[in-house]
Amino acid sequence: EYPIPGKLDVIKKVVYFLAEYDHQEIHYQKEELLNAYLLSYSDALNAFQWDNLKVILQQANDYIKELMEKNHV
């Protein structure tokens, strides 16, 4: 959560979800999102403009890799 510069009393909250994907159709709430995309890890890294967002994606990727190693997947 962080305040929006120039907008008093406005707090932006961003939530990222990790999920397993196996070629299912994407369903999302169009009232809440402008769009949804499926990207490879490298394409997703390139899609982010800000380094702090890339770090979040890298941490999520590391977390998934760790779980897969732990579960011998």
mmCIF file of C-alpha atoms in Angstrom:
data_model
loop_
_atom_site.group_PDB
_atom_site.id
_atom_site.type_symbol
_atom_site.label_atom_id
_atom_site.label_comp_id
_atom_site.label_asym_id
_atom_site.label_seq_id
_atom_site.Cartn_x
_atom_site.Cartn_y
_atom_site.Cartn_z
ATOM 1 C CA GLU A 1 0.000 0.000 0.000
ATOM 2 C CA TYR A 2 1.225 3.459 -0.784
ATOM 3 C CA PRO A 3 -0.190 6.976 -1.150
ATOM 4 C CA ILE A 4 -0.788 8.442 -4.593
ATOM 5 C CA PRO A 5 1.207 11.664 -5.076
ATOM 6 C CA GLY A 6 -1.028 14.692 -5.523
ATOM 7 C CA LYS A 7 -4.188 12.900 -4.347
ATOM 8 C CA LEU A 8 -4.971 13.469 -0.716
ATOM 9 C CA ASP A 9 -6.358 10.550 1.249
ATOM 10 C CA VAL A 10 -5.890 8.098 -1.646
ATOM 11 C CA ILE A 11 -4.051 4.868 -0.902
ATOM 12 C CA LYS A 12 -3.249 2.442 -3.696
ATOM 13 C CA LYS A 13 -3.117 -1.240 -2.823
ATOM 14 C CA VAL A 14 -1.638 -3.695 -5.308
ATOM 15 C CA VAL A 15 -2.064 -7.438 -4.864
ATOM 16 C CA TYR A 16 -0.158 -10.022 -6.883
ATOM 17 C CA PHE A 17 -1.355 -13.601 -7.150
ATOM 18 C CA LEU A 18 0.755 -16.655 -7.849
ATOM 19 C CA ALA A 19 -1.030 -19.458 -9.612
ATOM 20 C CA GLU A 20 -0.353 -22.602 -11.554
ATOM 21 C CA TYR A 21 -1.319 -22.436 -15.211
ATOM 22 C CA ASP A 22 -1.924 -25.426 -17.444
ATOM 23 C CA HIS A 23 -3.444 -23.891 -20.587
ATOM 24 C CA GLN A 24 -6.793 -22.996 -19.006
ATOM 25 C CA GLU A 25 -8.892 -20.121 -20.304
ATOM 26 C CA ILE A 26 -8.364 -16.851 -18.424
ATOM 27 C CA HIS A 27 -11.363 -15.555 -16.462
ATOM 28 C CA TYR A 28 -11.180 -12.244 -14.645
ATOM 29 C CA GLN A 29 -13.584 -9.621 -13.335
ATOM 30 C CA LYS A 30 -13.799 -7.031 -16.085
ATOM 31 C CA GLU A 31 -15.339 -4.583 -13.578
ATOM 32 C CA GLU A 32 -12.117 -4.647 -11.553
ATOM 33 C CA LEU A 33 -9.397 -5.104 -14.185
ATOM 34 C CA LEU A 34 -8.740 -3.457 -17.516
ATOM 35 C CA ASN A 35 -7.098 -6.597 -18.872
ATOM 36 C CA ALA A 36 -5.259 -9.788 -17.939
ATOM 37 C CA TYR A 37 -2.229 -11.292 -19.639
ATOM 38 C CA LEU A 38 -0.349 -14.562 -19.622
ATOM 39 C CA LEU A 39 3.354 -13.960 -20.118
ATOM 40 C CA SER A 40 6.467 -16.064 -19.916
ATOM 41 C CA TYR A 41 8.766 -15.188 -17.034
ATOM 42 C CA SER A 42 11.205 -13.317 -19.313
ATOM 43 C CA ASP A 43 8.398 -11.443 -21.101
ATOM 44 C CA ALA A 44 6.890 -10.490 -17.744
ATOM 45 C CA LEU A 45 10.238 -9.154 -16.538
ATOM 46 C CA ASN A 46 10.486 -7.043 -19.682
ATOM 47 C CA ALA A 47 6.897 -5.811 -19.291
ATOM 48 C CA PHE A 48 7.611 -4.138 -15.953
ATOM 49 C CA GLN A 49 8.976 -0.596 -16.188
ATOM 50 C CA TRP A 50 10.073 -0.255 -12.587
ATOM 51 C CA ASP A 51 12.883 -2.221 -10.964
ATOM 52 C CA ASN A 52 10.937 -2.707 -7.715
ATOM 53 C CA LEU A 53 8.255 -4.620 -9.662
ATOM 54 C CA LYS A 54 10.894 -6.769 -11.323
ATOM 55 C CA VAL A 55 12.264 -7.612 -7.880
ATOM 56 C CA ILE A 56 8.803 -8.767 -6.748
ATOM 57 C CA LEU A 57 8.522 -11.020 -9.800
ATOM 58 C CA GLN A 58 12.030 -12.404 -9.223
ATOM 59 C CA GLN A 59 11.170 -13.135 -5.588
ATOM 60 C CA ALA A 60 7.975 -14.908 -6.652
ATOM 61 C CA ASN A 61 9.928 -16.967 -9.182
ATOM 62 C CA ASP A 62 12.516 -17.903 -6.544
ATOM 63 C CA TYR A 63 9.713 -18.906 -4.167
ATOM 64 C CA ILE A 64 8.107 -21.159 -6.787
ATOM 65 C CA LYS A 65 11.457 -22.752 -7.662
ATOM 66 C CA GLU A 66 12.130 -23.422 -3.972
ATOM 67 C CA LEU A 67 8.722 -25.072 -3.541
ATOM 68 C CA MET A 68 9.251 -27.208 -6.629
ATOM 69 C CA GLU A 69 12.662 -28.340 -5.389
ATOM 70 C CA LYS A 70 11.242 -29.102 -1.949
ATOM 71 C CA ASN A 71 8.412 -31.140 -3.485
ATOM 72 C CA HIS A 72 10.688 -32.780 -6.099
ATOM 73 C CA VAL A 73 8.614 -31.459 -9.002
#
